[in-house]
Coordinates of C-alpha atoms and ligand atoms in Angstrom, one line a residue:
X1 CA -34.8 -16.9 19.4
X2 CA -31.0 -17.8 18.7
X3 CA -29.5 -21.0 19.9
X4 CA -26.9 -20.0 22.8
X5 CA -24.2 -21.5 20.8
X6 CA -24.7 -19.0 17.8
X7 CA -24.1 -16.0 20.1
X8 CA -20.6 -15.2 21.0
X9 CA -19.8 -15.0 24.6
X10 CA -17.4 -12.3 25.8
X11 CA -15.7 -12.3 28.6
X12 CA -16.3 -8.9 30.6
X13 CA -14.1 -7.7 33.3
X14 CA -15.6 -5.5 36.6
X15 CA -16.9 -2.1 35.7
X16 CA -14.1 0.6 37.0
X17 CA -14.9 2.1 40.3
X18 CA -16.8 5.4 39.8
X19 CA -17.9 4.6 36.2
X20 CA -21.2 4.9 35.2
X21 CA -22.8 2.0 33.3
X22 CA -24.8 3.2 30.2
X23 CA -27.7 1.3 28.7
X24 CA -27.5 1.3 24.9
X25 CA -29.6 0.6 21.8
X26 CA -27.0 -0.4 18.8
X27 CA -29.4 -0.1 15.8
X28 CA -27.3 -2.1 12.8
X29 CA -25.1 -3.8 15.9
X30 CA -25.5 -7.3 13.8
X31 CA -23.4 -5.5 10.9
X32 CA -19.9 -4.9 10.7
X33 CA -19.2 -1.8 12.1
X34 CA -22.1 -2.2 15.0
X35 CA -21.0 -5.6 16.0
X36 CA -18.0 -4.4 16.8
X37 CA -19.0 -1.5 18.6
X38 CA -21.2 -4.0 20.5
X39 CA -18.7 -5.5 21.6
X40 CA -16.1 -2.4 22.9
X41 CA -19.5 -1.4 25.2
X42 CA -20.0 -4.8 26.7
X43 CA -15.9 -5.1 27.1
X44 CA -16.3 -0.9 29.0
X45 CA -19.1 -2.6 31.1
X46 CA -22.1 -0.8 29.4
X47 CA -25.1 -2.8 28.7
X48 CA -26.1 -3.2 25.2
X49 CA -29.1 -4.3 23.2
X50 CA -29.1 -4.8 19.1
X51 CA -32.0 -4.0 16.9
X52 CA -31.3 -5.3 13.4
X53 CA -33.0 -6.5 10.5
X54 CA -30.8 -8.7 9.2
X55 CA -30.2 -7.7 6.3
X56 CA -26.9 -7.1 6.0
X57 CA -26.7 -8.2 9.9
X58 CA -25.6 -11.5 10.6
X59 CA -26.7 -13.6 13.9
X60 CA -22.9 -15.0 13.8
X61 CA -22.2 -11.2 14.7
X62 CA -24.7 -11.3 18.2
X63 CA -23.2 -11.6 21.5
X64 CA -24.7 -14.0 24.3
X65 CA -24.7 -10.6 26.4
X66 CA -26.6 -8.4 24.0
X67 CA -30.3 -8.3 23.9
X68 CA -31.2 -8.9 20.5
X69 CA -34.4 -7.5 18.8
X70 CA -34.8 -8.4 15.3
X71 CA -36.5 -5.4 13.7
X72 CA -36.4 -2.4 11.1
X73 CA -36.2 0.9 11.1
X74 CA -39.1 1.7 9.2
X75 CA -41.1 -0.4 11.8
X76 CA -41.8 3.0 14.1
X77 CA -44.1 0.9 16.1
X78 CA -41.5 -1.6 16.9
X79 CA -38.9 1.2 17.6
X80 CA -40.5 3.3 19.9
X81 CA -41.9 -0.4 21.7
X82 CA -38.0 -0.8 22.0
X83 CA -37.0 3.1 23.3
X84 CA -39.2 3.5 25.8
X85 CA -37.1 0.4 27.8
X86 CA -35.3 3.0 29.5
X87 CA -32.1 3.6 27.2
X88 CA -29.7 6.4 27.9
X89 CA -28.2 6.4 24.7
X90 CA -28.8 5.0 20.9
X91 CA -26.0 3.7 18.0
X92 CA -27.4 4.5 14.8
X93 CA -25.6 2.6 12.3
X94 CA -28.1 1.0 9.8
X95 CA -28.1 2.1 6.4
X96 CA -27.8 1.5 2.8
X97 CA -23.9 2.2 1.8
X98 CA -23.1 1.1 -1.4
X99 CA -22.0 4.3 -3.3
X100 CA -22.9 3.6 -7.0
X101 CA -26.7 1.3 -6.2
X102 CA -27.4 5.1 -4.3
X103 CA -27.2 6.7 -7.7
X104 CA -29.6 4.6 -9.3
X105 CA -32.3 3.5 -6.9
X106 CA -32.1 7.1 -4.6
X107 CA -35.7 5.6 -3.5
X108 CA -34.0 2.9 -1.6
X109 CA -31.4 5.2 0.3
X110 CA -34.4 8.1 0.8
X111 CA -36.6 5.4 2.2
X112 CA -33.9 3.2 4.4
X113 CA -31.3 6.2 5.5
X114 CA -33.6 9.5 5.6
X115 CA -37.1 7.9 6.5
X116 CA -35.8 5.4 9.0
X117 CA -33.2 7.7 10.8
X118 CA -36.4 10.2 11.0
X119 CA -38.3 7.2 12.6
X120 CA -35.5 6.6 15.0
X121 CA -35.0 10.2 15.7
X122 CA -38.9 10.6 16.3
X123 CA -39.3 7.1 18.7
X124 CA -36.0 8.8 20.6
X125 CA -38.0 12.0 21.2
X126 CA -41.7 10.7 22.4
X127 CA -39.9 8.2 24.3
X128 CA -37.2 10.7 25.9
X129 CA -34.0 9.4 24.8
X130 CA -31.4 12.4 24.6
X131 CA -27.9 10.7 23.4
X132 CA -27.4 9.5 19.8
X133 CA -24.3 8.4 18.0
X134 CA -24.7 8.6 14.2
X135 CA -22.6 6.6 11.7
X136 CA -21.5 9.1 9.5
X137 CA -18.9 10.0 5.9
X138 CA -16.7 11.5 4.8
X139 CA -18.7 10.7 1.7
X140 CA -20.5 14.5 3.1
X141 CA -17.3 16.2 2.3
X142 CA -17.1 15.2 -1.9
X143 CA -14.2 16.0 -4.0
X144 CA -11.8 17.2 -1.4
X145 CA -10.7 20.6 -1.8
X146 CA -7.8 20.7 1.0
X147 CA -5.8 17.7 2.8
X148 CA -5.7 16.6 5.5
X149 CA -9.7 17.4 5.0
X150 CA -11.0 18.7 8.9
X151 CA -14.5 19.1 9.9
X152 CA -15.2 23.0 8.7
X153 CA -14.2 21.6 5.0
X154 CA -17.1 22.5 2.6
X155 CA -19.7 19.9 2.9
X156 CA -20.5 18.8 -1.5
X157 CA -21.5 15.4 -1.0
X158 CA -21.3 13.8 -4.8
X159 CA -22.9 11.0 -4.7
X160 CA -26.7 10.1 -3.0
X161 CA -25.6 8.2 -0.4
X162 CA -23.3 11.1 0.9
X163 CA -26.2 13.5 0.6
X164 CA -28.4 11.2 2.9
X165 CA -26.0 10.9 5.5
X166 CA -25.4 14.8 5.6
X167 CA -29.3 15.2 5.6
X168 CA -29.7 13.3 8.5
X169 CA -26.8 15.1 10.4
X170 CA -29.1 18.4 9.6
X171 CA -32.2 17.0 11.3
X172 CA -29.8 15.7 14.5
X173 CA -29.1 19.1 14.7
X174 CA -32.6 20.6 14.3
X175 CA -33.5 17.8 17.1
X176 CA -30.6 18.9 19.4
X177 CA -32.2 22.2 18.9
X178 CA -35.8 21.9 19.2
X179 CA -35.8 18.3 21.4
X180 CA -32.8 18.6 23.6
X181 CA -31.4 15.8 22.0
X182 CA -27.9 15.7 21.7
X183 CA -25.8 13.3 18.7
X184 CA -22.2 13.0 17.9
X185 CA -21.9 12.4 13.9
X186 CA -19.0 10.1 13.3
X187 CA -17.6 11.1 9.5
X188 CA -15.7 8.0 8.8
X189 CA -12.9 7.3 6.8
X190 CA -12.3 4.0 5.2
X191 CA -13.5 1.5 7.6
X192 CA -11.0 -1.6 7.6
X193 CA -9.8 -4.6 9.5
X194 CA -11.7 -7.0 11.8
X195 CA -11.7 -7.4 15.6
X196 CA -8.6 -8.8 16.5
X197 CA -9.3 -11.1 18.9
X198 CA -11.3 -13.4 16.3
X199 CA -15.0 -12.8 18.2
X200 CA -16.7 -11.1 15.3
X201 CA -16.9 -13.6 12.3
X202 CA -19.7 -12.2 9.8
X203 CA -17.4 -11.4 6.8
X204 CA -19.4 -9.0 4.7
X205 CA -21.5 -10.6 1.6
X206 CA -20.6 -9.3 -1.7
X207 CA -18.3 -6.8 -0.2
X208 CA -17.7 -3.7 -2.4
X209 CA -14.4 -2.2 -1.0
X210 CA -10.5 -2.4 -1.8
X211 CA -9.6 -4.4 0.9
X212 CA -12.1 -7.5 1.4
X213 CA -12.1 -7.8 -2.7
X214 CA -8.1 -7.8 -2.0
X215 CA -8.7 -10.9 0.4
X216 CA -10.9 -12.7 -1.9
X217 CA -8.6 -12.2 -4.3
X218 CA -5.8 -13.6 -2.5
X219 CA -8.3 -16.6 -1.0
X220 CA -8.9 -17.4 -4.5
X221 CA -12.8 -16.6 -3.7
X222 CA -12.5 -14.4 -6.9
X223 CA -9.8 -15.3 -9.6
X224 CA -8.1 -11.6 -10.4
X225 CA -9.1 -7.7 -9.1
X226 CA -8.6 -4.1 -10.7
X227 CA -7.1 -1.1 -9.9
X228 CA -8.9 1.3 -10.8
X229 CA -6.5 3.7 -12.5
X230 CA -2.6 4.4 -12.2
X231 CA -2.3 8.0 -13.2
X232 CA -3.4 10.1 -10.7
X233 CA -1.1 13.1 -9.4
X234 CA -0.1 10.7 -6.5
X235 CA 3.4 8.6 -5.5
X236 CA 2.8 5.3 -7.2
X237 CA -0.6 7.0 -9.4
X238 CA -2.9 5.0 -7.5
X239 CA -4.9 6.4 -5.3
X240 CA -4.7 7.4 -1.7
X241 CA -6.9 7.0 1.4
X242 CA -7.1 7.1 5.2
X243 CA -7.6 3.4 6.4
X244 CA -9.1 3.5 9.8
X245 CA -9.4 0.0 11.5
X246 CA -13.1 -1.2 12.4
X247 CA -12.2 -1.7 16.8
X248 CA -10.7 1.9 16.6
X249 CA -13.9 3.2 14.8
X250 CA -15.7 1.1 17.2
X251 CA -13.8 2.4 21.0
X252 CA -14.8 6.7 19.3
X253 CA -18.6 5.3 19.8
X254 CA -18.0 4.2 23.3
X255 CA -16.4 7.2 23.7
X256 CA -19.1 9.6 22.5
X257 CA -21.7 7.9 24.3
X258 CA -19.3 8.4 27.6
X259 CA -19.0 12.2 26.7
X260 CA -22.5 12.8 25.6
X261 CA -23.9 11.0 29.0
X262 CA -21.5 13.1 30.8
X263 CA -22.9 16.7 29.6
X264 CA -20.9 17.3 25.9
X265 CA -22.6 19.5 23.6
X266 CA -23.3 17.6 20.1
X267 CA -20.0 17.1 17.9
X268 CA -19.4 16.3 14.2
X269 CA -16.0 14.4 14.4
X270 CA -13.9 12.8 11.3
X271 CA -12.0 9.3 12.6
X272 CA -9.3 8.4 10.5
X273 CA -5.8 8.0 11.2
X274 CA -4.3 10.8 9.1
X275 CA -2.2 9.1 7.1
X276 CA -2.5 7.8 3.5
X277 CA -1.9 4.3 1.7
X278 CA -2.1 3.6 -1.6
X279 CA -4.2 1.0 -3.7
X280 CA -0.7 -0.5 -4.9
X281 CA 0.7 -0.2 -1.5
X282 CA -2.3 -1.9 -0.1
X283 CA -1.9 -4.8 -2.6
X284 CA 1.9 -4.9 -1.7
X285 CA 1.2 -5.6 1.9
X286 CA -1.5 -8.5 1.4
X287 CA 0.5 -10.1 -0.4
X288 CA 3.2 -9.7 2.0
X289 CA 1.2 -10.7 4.6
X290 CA -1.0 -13.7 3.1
X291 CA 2.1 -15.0 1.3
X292 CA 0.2 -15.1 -2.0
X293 CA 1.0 -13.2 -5.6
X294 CA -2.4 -11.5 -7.0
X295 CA -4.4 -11.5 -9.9
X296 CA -4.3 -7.6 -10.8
X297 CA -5.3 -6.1 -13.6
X298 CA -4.6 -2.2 -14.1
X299 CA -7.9 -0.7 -15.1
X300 CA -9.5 2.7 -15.8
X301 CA -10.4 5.4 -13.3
X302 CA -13.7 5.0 -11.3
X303 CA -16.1 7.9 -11.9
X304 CA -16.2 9.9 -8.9
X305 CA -12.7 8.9 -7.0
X306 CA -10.9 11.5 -5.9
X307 CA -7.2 11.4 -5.8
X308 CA -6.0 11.4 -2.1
X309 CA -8.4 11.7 0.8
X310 CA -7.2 12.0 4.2
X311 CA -8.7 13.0 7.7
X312 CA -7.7 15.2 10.3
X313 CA -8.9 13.9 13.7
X314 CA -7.7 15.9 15.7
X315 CA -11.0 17.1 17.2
X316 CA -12.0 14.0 17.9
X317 CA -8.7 13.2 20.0
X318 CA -9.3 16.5 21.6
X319 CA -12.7 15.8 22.2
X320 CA -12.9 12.6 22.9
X321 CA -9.2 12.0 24.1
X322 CA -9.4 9.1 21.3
X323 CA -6.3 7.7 19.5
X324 CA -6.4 4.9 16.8
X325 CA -4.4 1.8 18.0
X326 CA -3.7 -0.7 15.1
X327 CA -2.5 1.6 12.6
X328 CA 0.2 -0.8 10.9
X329 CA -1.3 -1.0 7.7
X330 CA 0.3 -5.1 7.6
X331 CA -1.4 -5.4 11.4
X332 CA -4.5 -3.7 10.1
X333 CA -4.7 -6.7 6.9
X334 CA -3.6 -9.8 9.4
X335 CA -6.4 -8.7 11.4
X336 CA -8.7 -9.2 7.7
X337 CA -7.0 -12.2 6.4
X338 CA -7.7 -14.3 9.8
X339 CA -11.2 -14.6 8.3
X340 CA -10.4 -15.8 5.4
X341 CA -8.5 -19.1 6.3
Ligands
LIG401 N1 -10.4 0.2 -5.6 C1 -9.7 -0.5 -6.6 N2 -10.2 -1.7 -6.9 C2 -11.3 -2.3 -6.3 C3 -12.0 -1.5 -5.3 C4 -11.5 -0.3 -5.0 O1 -8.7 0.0 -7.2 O2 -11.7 -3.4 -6.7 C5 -9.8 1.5 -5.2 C6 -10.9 2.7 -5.4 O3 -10.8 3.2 -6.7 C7 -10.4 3.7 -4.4 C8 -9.8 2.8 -3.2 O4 -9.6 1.5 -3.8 O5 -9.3 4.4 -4.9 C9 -10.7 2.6 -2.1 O6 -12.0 2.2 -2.6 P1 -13.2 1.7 -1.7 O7 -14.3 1.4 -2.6 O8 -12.7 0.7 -0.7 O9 -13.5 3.0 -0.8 P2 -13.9 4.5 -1.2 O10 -12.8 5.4 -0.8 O11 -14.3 4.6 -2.6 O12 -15.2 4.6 -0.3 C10 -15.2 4.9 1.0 C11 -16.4 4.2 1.7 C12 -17.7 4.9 1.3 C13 -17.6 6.4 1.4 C14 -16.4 6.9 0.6 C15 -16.2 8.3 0.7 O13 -16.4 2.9 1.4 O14 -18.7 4.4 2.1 O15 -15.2 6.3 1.2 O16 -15.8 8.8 1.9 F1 -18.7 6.9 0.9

């Protein structure tokens, strides 16, 4: 049981008249994506409930207002104990991400990603839960073979982790047909920024991607970065990618749970912003925006980058009648860097 003072508490205004009030499961809500989805239900007036295992998760990331069941998803016992409280809806966003470990230990992301969103999909069906949000990639799509890349673009994942993810929007799909279940898959983009308000505070450990190793860099947590290469067929060489920020990512979930509760048929649906910034450009703005000169070293190309990727959202905003908000890439860093200090 967590002290009350680890737990943030949120302050949640009257639920509008007419609105119905959802009950949802966020499984990975202690994490960064799912705290922060957490946190745009509570804010809509839905009721939420995390089950995490930690392991990524951090408790800094739990909100006084949130149930919180510490568990896994390869604990079925424990899930379906959990599914049959009556949930209208469940966030699946707990997973193994790190692109290069899911090339060389493919157990670890069979096991966590495939087995355990089988567990959750099977615990939703005995227990009768028909609404499920998946955390999706665009890591399904691979090399890109058009821009801006939309949904009906070929589907080539490169890389295990992709594959997993695309796997497990096949079996949502066999369980919206066979168990009247019904999922949005959400492909993100790159997922960036922090919740601007300063309530979530679980930087992730050991982070992997452009712009947290940027911050540590510019912290001085780490003493120089890379780029990993400067001569690809783009404006500056380096390369290209759509940047989404995390509370954007975060209000599509509330907004798919909304839609799905209210009778949509399942939806696979990019979120990005459609527009592109580059590694350099990326570095260019921290600096600008922290104030500090970085370490960079210009390296070789990373196996398996493609040059320029970039969404088109546009069925989600139809959809979903979503629109990203903080898409100032500077807005987007300030909203990083007011961890780090
Ligand atoms: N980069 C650097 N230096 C670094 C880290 C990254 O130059 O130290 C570059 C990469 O080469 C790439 C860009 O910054 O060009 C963005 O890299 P990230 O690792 O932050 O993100 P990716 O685009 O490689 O990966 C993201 C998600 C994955 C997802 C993938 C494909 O993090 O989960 O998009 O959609 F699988």
């Amino acid at each position: 049981m967590l002290r009350q003072s680890e737990k943030t508490v949120l302050f949640i205004p009257a639920l509008g008249k007419g609105r119905k009030m959802a009950k949802v499961l966020v499984i990975g809500g202690a994490g960064y994506i799912g705290s922060h989805v957490v946190k745009a239900l509570l804010e809509k007036g839905h009721q939420a409930a995390v089950y995490d295992n930690l392991s990524t998760g951090q408790k800094v990331n739990l909100f006084e207002q949130a149930e919180f069941i510490e568990g896994d998803i390869l604990d079925s016992g424990l899930l379906f104990d959990t599914l049959r409280n009556g949930f209208d809806a469940v966030v699946h966003l707990a997973a193994k991400k790190a692109v290069g470990e899911s090339m060389e230990k493919p157990n670890k992301y069979s096991i966590n990603n495939i087995q355990g969103s089988l567990n959750i999909l099977m615990a939703m069906a005995e227990c009768g839960v028909r609404h499920i949000v998946f955390s999706s990639s665009a890591a399904v799509y691979g090399m890109p073979e058009y821009l801006p890349v939309d949904e009906a673009h070929p589907l080539n994942p490169i890389n295990y982790y992709g594959f997993t993810k695309l796997e497990i929007e096949k079996f949502m799909d066999w369980y919206d047909r066979l168990k009247d279940m019904r999922y949005v898959a959400l492909r993100y983009f790159n997922a960036v920024g922090y919740d601007s308000e300063g309530k979530i505070r679980g930087k992730e450990k050991n982070p992997q991607n452009l712009l947290p190793i940027i911050m540590e860099t510019a912290a001085g947590v780490r003493d120089g970065m890379s780029v990993f290469g400067s001569d690809y067929d783009t404006r500056d060489g380096t390369c290209i990618r759509d940047y989404i920020h995390v509370s954007d990512l975060a209000s599509a979930h509330v907004l798919a749970i909304e839609k799905l509760i209210e009778g949509m048929p399942s939806a696979v649906l990019n979120l990005g912003t459609g527009e592109g910034t580059s590694v350099k450009e990326m570095i260019d703005a921290a600096e600008k925006v922290t104030g500090k000169k970085l370490n960079v070293t210009y390296a070789g190309r990373r196996a398996g980058d493609p040059a320029t990727l970039i969404a088109s959202s546009e069925k989600a905003r139809n959809l979903l009648g979503w629109k990203p908000q903080i898409t100032d890439i500077e807005e987007i860093i300030r909203t990083t860097w007011n961890l780090e200090h």
